CSV table of C-alpha atoms and ligand atoms in Angstrom, one decimal:
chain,number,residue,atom,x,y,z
Q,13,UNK,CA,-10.2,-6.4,-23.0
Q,14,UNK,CA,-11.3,-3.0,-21.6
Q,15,UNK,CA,-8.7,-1.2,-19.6
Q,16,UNK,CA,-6.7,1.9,-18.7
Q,17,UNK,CA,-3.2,2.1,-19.5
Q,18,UNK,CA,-0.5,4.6,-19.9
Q,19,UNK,CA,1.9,4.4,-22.8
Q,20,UNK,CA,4.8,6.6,-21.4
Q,21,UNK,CA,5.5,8.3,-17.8
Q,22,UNK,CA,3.9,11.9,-17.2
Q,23,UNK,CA,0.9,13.5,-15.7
Q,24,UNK,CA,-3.0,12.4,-16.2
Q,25,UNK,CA,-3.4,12.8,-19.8
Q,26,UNK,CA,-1.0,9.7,-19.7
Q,27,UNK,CA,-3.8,7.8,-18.8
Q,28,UNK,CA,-5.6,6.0,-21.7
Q,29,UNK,CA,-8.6,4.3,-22.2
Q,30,UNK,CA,-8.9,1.0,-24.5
Q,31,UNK,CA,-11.0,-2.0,-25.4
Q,32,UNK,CA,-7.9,-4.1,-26.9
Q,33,UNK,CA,-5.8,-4.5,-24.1
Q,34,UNK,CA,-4.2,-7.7,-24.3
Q,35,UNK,CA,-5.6,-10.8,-22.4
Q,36,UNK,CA,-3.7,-11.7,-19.6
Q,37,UNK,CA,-1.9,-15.3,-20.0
Q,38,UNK,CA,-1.7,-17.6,-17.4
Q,39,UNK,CA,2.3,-18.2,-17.4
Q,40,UNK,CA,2.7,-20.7,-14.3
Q,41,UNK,CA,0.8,-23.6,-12.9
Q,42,UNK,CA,0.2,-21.7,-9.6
Q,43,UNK,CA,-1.5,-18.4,-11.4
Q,44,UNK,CA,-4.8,-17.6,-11.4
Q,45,UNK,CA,-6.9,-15.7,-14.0
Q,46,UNK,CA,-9.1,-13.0,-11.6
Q,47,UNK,CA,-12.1,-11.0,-13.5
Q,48,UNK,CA,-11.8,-7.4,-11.7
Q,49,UNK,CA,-15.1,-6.0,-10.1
Q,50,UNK,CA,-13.4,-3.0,-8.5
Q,51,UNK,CA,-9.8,-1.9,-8.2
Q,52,UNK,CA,-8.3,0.6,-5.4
Q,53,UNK,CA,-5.8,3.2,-5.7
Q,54,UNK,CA,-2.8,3.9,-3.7
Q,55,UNK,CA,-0.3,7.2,-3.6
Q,56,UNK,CA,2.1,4.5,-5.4
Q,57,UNK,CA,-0.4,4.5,-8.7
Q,58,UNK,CA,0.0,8.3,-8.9
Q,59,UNK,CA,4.1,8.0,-8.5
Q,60,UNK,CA,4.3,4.9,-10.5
Q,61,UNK,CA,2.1,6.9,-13.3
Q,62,UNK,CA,4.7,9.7,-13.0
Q,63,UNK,CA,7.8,7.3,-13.8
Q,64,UNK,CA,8.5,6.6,-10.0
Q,65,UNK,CA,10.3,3.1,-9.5
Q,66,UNK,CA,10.6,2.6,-13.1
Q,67,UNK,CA,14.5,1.8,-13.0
Q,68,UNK,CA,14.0,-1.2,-10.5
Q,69,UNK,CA,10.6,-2.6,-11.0
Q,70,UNK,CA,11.6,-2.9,-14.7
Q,71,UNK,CA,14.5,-5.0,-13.6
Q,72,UNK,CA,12.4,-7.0,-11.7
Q,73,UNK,CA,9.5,-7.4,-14.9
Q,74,UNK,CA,12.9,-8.2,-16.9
Q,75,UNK,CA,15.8,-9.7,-14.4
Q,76,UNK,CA,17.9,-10.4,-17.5
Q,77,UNK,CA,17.4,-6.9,-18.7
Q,78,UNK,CA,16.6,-8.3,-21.8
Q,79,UNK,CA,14.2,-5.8,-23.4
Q,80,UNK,CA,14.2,-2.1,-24.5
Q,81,UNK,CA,13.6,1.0,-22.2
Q,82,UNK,CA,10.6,1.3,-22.1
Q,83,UNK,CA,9.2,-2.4,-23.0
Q,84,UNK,CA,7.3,-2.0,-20.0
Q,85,UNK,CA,4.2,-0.2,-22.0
Q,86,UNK,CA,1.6,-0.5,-22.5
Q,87,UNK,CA,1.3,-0.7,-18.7
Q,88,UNK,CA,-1.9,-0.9,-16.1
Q,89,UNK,CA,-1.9,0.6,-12.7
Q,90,UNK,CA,-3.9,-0.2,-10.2
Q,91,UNK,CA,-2.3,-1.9,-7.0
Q,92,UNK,CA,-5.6,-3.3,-5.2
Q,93,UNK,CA,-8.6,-5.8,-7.0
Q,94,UNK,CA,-11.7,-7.4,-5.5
Q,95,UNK,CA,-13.0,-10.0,-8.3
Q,96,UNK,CA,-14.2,-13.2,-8.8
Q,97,UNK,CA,-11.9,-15.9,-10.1
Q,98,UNK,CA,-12.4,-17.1,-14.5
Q,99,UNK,CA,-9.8,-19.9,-14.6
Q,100,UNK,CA,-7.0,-21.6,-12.5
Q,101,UNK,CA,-3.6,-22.8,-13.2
Q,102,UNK,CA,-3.3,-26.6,-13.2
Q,103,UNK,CA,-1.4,-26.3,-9.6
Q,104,UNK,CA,-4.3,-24.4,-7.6
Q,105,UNK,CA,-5.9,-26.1,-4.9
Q,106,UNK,CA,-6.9,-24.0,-2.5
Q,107,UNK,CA,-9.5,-21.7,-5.3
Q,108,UNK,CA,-11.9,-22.7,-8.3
Q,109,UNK,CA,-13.4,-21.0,-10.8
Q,110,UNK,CA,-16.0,-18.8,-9.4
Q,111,UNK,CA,-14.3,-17.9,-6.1
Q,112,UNK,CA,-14.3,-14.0,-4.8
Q,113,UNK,CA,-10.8,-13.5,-4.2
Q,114,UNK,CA,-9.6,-9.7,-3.2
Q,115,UNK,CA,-5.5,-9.5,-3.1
Q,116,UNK,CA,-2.7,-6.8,-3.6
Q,117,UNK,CA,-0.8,-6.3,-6.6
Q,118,UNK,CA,2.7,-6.3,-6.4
Q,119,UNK,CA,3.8,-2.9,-8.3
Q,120,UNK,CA,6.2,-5.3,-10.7
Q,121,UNK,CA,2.7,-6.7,-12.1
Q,122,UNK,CA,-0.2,-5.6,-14.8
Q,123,UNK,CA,-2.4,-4.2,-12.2
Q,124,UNK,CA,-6.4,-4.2,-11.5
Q,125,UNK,CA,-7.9,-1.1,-13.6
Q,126,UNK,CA,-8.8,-3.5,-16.6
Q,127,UNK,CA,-11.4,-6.5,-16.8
Q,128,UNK,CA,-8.7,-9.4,-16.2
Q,129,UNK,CA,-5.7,-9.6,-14.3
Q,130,UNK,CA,-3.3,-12.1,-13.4
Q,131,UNK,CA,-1.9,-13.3,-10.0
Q,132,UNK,CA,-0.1,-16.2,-8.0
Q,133,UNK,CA,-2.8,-18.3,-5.7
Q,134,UNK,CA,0.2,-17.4,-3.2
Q,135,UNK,CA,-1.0,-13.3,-3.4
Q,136,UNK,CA,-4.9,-13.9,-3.5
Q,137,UNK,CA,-6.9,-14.7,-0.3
Q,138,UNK,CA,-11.1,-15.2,-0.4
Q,139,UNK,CA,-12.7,-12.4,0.1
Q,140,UNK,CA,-14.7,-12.2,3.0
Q,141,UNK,CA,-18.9,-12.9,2.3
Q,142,UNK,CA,-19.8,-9.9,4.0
Q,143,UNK,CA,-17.8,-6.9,2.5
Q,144,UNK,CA,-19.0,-5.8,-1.2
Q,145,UNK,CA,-15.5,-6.2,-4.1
Q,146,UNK,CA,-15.5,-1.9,-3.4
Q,147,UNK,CA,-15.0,-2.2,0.1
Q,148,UNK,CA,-12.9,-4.9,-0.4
Q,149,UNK,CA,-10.5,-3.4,-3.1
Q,150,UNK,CA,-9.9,-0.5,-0.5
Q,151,UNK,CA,-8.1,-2.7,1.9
Q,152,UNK,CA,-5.4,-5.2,0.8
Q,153,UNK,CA,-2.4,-2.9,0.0
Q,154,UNK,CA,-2.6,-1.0,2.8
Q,155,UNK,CA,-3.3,-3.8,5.0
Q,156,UNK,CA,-0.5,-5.7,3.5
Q,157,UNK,CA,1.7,-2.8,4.4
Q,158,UNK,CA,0.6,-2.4,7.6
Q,159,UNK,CA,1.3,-6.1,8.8
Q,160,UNK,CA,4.6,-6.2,7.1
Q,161,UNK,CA,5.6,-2.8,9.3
Q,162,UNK,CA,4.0,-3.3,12.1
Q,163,UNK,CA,4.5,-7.2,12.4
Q,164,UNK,CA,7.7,-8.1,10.6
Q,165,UNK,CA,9.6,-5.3,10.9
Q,166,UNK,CA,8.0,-3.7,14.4
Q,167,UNK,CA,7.8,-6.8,15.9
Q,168,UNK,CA,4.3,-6.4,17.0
Q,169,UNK,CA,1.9,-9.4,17.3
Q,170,UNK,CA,-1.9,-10.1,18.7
Q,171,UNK,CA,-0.3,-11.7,22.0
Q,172,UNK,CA,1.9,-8.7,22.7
Q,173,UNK,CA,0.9,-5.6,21.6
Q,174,UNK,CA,-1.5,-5.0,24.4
Q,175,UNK,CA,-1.0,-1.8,26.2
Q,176,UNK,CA,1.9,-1.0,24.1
Q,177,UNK,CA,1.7,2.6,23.1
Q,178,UNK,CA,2.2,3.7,19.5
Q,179,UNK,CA,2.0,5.8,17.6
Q,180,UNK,CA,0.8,6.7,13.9
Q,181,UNK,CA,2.4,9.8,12.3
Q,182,UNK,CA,-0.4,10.3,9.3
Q,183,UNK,CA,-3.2,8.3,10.9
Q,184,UNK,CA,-6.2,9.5,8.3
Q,185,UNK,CA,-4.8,8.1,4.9
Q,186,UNK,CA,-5.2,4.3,3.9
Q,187,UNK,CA,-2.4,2.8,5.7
Q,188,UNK,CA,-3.7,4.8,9.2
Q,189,UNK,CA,-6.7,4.5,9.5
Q,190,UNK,CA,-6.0,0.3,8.7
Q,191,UNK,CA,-3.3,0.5,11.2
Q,192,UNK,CA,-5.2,2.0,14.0
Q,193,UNK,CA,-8.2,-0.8,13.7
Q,194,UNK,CA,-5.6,-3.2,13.7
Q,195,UNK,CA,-3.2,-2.1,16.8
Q,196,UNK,CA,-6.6,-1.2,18.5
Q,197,UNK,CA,-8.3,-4.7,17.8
Q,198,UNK,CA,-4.6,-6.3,19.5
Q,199,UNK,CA,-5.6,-4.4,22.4
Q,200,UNK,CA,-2.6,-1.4,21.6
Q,201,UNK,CA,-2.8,2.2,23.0
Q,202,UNK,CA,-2.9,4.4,20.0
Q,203,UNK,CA,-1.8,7.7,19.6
Q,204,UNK,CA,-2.3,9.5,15.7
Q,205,UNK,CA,-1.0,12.8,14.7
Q,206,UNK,CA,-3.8,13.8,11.9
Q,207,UNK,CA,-5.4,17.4,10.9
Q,208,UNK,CA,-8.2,18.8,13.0
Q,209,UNK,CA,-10.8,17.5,10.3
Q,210,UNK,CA,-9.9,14.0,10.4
Q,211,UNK,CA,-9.8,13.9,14.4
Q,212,UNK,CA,-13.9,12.5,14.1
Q,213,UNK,CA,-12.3,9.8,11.3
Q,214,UNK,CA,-9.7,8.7,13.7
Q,215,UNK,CA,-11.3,8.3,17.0
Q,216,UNK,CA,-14.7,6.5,15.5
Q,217,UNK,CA,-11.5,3.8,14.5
Q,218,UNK,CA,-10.6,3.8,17.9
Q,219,UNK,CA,-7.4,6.2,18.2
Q,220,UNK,CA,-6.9,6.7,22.1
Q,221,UNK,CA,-5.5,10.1,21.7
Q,222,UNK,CA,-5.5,12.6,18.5
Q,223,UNK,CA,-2.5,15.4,18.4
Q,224,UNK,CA,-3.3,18.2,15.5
Q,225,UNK,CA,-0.4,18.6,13.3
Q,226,UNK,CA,-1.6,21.9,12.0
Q,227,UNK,CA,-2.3,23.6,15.6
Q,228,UNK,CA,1.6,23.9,16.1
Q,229,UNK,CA,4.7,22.3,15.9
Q,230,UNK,CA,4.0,18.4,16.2
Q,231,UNK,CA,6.9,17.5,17.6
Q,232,UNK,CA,6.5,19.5,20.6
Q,233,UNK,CA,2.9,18.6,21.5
Q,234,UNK,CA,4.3,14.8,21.2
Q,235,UNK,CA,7.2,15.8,23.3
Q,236,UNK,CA,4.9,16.3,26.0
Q,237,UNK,CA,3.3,12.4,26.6
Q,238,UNK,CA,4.4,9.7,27.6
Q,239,UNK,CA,7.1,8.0,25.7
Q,240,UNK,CA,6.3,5.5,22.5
Q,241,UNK,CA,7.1,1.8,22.3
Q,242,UNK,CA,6.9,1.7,18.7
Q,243,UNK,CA,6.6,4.8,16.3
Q,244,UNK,CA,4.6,4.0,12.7
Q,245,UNK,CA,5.6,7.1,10.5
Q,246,UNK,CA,3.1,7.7,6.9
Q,247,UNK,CA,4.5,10.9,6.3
Q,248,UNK,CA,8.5,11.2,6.1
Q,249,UNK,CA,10.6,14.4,5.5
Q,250,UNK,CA,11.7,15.9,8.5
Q,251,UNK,CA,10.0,13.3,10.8
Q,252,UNK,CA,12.8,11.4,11.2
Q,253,UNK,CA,15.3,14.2,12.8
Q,254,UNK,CA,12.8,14.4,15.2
Q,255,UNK,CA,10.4,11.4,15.9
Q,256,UNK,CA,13.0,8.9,17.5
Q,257,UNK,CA,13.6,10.7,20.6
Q,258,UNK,CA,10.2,9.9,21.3
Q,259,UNK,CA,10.7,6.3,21.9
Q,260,UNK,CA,11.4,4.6,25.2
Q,261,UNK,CA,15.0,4.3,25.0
Q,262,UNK,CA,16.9,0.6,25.5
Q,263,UNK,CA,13.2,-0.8,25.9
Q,264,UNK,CA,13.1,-2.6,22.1
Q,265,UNK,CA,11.5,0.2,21.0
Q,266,UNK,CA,11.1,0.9,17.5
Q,267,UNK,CA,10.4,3.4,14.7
Q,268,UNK,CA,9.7,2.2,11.4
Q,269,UNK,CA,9.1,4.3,8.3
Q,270,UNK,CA,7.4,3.6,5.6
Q,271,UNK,CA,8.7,6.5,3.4
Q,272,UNK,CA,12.1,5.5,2.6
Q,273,UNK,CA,14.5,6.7,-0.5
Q,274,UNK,CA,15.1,3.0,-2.0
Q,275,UNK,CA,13.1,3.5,-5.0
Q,276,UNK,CA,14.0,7.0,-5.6
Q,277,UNK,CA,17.7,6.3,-5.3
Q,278,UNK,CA,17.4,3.3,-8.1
Q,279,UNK,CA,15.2,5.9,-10.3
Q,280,UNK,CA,18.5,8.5,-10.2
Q,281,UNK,CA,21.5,6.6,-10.0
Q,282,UNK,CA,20.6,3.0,-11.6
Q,283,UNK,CA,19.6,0.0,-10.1
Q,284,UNK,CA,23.4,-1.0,-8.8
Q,285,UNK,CA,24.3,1.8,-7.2
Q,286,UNK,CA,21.1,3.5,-6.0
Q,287,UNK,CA,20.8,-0.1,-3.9
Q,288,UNK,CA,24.5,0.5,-2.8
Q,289,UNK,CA,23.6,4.5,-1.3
Q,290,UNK,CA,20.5,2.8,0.1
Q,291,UNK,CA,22.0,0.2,1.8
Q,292,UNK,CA,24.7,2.8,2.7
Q,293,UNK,CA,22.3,5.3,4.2
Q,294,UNK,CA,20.1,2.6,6.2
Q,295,UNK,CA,23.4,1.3,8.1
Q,296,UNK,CA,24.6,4.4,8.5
Q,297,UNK,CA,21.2,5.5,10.3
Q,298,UNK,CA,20.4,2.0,12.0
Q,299,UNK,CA,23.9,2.6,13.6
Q,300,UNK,CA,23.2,6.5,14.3
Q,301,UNK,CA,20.4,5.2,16.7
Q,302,UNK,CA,21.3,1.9,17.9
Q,303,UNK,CA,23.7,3.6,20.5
Q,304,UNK,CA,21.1,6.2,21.3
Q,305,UNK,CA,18.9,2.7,22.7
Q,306,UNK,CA,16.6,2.8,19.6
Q,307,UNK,CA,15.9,0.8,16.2
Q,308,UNK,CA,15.3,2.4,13.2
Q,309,UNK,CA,13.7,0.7,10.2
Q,310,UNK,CA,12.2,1.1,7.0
Q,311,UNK,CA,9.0,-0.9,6.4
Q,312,UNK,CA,7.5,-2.0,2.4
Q,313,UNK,CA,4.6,-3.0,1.1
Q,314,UNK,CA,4.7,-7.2,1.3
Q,315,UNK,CA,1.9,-9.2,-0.3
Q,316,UNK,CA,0.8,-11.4,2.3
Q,317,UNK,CA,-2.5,-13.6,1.5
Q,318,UNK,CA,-3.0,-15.1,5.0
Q,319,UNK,CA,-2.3,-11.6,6.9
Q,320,UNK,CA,-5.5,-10.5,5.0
Q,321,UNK,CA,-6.9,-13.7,5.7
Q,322,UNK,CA,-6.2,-12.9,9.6
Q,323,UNK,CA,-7.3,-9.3,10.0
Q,324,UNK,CA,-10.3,-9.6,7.5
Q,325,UNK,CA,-12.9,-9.7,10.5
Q,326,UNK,CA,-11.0,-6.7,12.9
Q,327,UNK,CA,-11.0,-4.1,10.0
Q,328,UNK,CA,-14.0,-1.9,8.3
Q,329,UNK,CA,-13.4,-0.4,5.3
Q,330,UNK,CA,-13.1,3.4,5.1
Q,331,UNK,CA,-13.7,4.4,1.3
Q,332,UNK,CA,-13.7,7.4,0.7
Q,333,UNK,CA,-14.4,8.0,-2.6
Q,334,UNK,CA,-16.0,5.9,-5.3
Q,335,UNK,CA,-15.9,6.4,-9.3
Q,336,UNK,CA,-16.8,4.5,-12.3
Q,337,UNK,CA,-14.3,3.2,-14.7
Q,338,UNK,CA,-15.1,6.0,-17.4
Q,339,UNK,CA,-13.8,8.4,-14.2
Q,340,UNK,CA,-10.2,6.9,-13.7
Q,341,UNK,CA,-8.6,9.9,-14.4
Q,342,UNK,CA,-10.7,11.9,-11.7
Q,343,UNK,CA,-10.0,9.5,-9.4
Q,344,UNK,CA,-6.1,10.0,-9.9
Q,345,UNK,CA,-6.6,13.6,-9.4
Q,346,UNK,CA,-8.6,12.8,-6.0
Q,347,UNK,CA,-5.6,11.0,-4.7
Q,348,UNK,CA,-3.0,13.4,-6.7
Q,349,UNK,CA,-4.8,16.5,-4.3
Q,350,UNK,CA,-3.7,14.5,-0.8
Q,351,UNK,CA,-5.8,14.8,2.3
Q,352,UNK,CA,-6.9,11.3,1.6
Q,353,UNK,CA,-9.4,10.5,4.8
Q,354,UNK,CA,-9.2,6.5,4.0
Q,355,UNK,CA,-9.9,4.8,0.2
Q,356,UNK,CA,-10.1,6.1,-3.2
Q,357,UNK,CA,-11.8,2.9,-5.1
Q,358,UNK,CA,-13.0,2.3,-9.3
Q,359,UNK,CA,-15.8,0.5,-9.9
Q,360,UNK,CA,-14.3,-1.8,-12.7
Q,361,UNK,CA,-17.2,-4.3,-13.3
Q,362,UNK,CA,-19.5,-1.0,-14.7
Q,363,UNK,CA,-16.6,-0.7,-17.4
Q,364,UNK,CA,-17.2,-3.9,-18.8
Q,365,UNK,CA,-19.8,-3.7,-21.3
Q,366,UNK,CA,-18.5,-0.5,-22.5
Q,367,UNK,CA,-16.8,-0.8,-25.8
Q,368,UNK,CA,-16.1,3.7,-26.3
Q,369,UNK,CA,-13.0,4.6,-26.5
Q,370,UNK,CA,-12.7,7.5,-23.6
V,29,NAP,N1,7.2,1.6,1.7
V,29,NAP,C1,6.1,1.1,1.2
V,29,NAP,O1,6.2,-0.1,0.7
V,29,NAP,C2,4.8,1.8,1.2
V,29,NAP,C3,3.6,1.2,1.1
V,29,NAP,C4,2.4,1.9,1.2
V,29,NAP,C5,2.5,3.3,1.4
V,29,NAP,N2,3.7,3.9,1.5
V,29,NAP,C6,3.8,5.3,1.8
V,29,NAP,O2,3.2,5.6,3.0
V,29,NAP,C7,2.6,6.8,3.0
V,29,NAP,C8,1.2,6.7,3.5
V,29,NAP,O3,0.4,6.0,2.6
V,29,NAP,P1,-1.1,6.1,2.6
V,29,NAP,O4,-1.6,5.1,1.5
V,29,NAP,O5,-1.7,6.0,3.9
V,29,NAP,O6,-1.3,7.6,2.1
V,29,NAP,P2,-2.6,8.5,2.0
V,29,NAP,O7,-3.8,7.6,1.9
V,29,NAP,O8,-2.4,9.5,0.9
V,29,NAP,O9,-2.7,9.3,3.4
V,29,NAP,C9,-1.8,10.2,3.8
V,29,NAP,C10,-2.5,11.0,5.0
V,29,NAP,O10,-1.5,11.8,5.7
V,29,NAP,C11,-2.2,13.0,6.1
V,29,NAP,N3,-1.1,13.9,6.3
V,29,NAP,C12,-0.4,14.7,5.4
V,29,NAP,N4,0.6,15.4,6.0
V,29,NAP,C13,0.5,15.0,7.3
V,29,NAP,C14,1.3,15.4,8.4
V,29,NAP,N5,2.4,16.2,8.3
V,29,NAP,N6,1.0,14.8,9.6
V,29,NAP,C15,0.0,14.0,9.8
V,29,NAP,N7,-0.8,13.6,8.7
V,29,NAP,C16,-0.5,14.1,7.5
V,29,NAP,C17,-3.1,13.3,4.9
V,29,NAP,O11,-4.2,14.1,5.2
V,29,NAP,P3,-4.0,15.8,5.4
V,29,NAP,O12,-3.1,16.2,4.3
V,29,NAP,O13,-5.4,16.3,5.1
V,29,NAP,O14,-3.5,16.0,6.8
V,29,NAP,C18,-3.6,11.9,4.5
V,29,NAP,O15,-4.7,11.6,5.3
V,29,NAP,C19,2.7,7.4,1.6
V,29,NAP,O16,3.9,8.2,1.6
V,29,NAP,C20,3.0,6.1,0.8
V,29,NAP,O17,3.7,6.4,-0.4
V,29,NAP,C21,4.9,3.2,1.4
C-alpha cells in the first residue's frame, strides 16, 4: 500500500515514500481495519521522526524485548486519521464496514500517513456527519490530550468548571486553541498567554483575556490578575519556576504540564532507570509544592473514543494548513518551523491512486 515511512531516525530526508508498504493485519478480534482519507500531524511526529521516545515506545511495540534495535522500521508516523472503516474484527459491535470513524493513534502504533491503518474499536469514535475527514483529522490528538489534562488529571468537568479561571500557557497551537473551546463551552474563564499575531485566533475561540508573551516578561504581566484555579502549560522550560505562584493557594488548585521529561529520560538513560529519575523528579516536585497549597502534575496524551464522542459538537476545527500526500515532507517542515496557529493536516485519500515513487 502507498505510504510514507522512515527507515532510520534523522531529519526530513528520513522520510520515504512507497507503494509496497505492508498491509496492515488485523491481529485481535476487537481491531478494526480503517482506509485513511486524511491524517494530522502533531509536534510528536516531528520528535518521534527525530528518534524521540524510541527507547520506550519500542518496549511497548515489543514488551518482551524480543527483537533487534531497530525492528521498529520501517515505521509510519502520523498520530491523527479521519477514514472510513474496510473490515472489522469478529468482536466489533459498535462499527461496520463503511463507517467514518476519526480516532488518535497511540505513538506505539503504525500511524495514519499510508492508505490503511489499524486500530482497537476501543480508540475509534464515529466521526461526526458534519465535519469533512481534514477537519476531522485535525482534532482527536489534541482533543484527547486536552481531556486527559484537563479532566483526569485537572479535575475539571462540564458541571464544575464554570467561572473557574484558567489559564493556557501556549493557547494558539493544536492543544490551545482545542482547550480554550472546550473550557469556554463548560462555561470557564479563560485566560491564554499567545504572540500578538495569534491574539485575533484566540479570542474568535472565545479566550476571555489575551496576555502577549513577546511584549515583556510574561510572568509579570500574569502576576498582575487575579489568581488561577487551574494553570494548562503547552510550552514548558522555565514556566514551571515561575507559573505556580500564580495559582490560588490551598484552594485545589492545580497546574498541569504537558511538557514533561519522561520520554526523554527513557531515550538517555534506558527504559529502567530513566522511569526511576522520572518518578524521582515528579515526587520530588509534587512534594516541593504540596506544602506551598498547590498540585503539580504532568498531563499525556490518553486515547479516549467517548471524550471525542462528547466534545465533537463544542469544538471547530482550526486547520491551518493543508497538503497533499506527495507534500508530506513540507508539511513536517511547516510544523518543524513552530508558530503553529491550530492544525497542520495531509490529504491522504489524493495519494491513493498514485503508484510514483517520490
Ligand atoms: N505530554 C503529552 O502527552 C503531550 C501531548 C500533546 C502535546 N504535548 C506537548 O504539548 C505542547 C503543545 O502541543 P501543541 O500540539 O499545542 O503544539 P503546537 O501546535 O506546536 O503549538 C505550540 C504553540 O505555542 C506557541 N508558543 C511558542 N512559545 C510560546 C510561549 N513562550 N508562550 C506562549 N505561546 C508560545 C506557538 O506559537 P508562536 O511560537 O508563534 O508563539 C504555537 O502556537 C508541545 O510541546 C507538545 O509536544 C504533550
Amino acid at each position: 500500500m502507498p505510504a510514507w515511512v522512515i527507515d532510520s531516525y534523522g531529519g526530513n530526508d528520513v522520510l520515504r515514500y512507497t507503494t509496497n508498504a505492508s498491509f496492515p493485519i488485523i491481529h485481535y478480534p476487537n481491531e478494526v481495519i480503517v482506509r485513511v482519507h486524511a491524517a494530522g500531524l502533531n509536534p510528536l511526529d516531528v520528535s518521534m521522526r527525530g528518534g524521540y521516545g524510541a527507547a520506550s515506545l519500542s518496549m511497548k511495540r515489543d514488551p518482551m524485548n524480543l527483537q533487534q534495535k531497530g525492528s521498529e522500521f520501517p515505521l509510519i508516523l502520523g498520530r491523527d486519521v479521519s477514514g472510513v472503516i474496510m473490515e472489522c474484527g469478529l468482536d466489533v459491535k459498535y462499527f461496520k464496514e463503511g463507517d467514518e470513524v476519526w480516532a488518535a493513534i497511540p505513538p506505539w502504533k503504525r500511524g495514519s500517513l499510508a492508505e490503511f491503518v489499524v486500530l482497537s474499536a476501543n480508540e475509534i469514535s464515529h466521526k461526526p456527519k458534519t465535519l469533512s475527514h481534514s477537519d476531522a483529522a485535525s482534532l482527536p490528538y489534541v482533543g484527547a490530550t486536552a481531556w486527559s489534562a484537563l479532566v483526569h488529571t485537572g479535575g475539571l468537568t462540564k458541571e464544575n468548571c464554570a467561572k473557574k479561571r484558567i489559564l493556557i500557557l501556549g493557547g494558539s497551537g493544536g492543544v490551545g486553541t482545542f482547550s480554550i473551546q472546550m473550557l469556554k463551552a463548560w462555561g470557564g474563564h479563560v485566560t491564554v498567554t499567545c504572540s500578538q499575531s495569534a491574539e485575533p485566533l484566540v479570542r474568535g475561540l472565545g479566550a476571555d483575556h489575551v496576555v502577549d508573551y513577546t511584549a515583556g516578561p510574561v510572568e509579570v504581566a500574569l502576576s498582575t490578575l487575579e489568581k488561577f484555579d487551574m494553570i494548562l502549560d503547552n510550552i514548558g522550560g522555565d514556566t514551571e519556576s515561575w507559573a505556580l505562584g500564580l495559582l490560588k493557594p490551598w484552594s485545589g488548585a492545580k497546574y498541569v504540564t504537558l511538557v514533561t521529561p519522561f520520554l526523554q529520560n527513557t531515550d538517555l538513560l534506558g527504559v529502567a532507570d530513566g522511569m526511576m529519575q522520572t518518578s524521582i523528579t515528579v515526587v520530588s516536585k509534587v512534594l516541593k509544592h504540596l506544602w506551598k497549597g498547590v498540585h503539580y502534575r504532568w498531563g499525556f496524551f490518553i486515547p479516549n473514543g467517548l471524550a471525542l464522542e462528547d466534545i465533537s459538537e463544542m469544538i471547530r476545527a482550526v486547520v491551518e494548513a493543508e497538503f497533499p500526500f506527495s507534500q508530506v515532507p513540507q508539511a513536517f517542515q511547516k510544523m518543524q518551523e513552530g508558530h503553529a496557529r491550530g492544525k497542520t493536516v495531509v490529504h491522504v485519500a489524493e495519494g491513493w491512486g498514485d503508484n510514483s515513487e517520490h
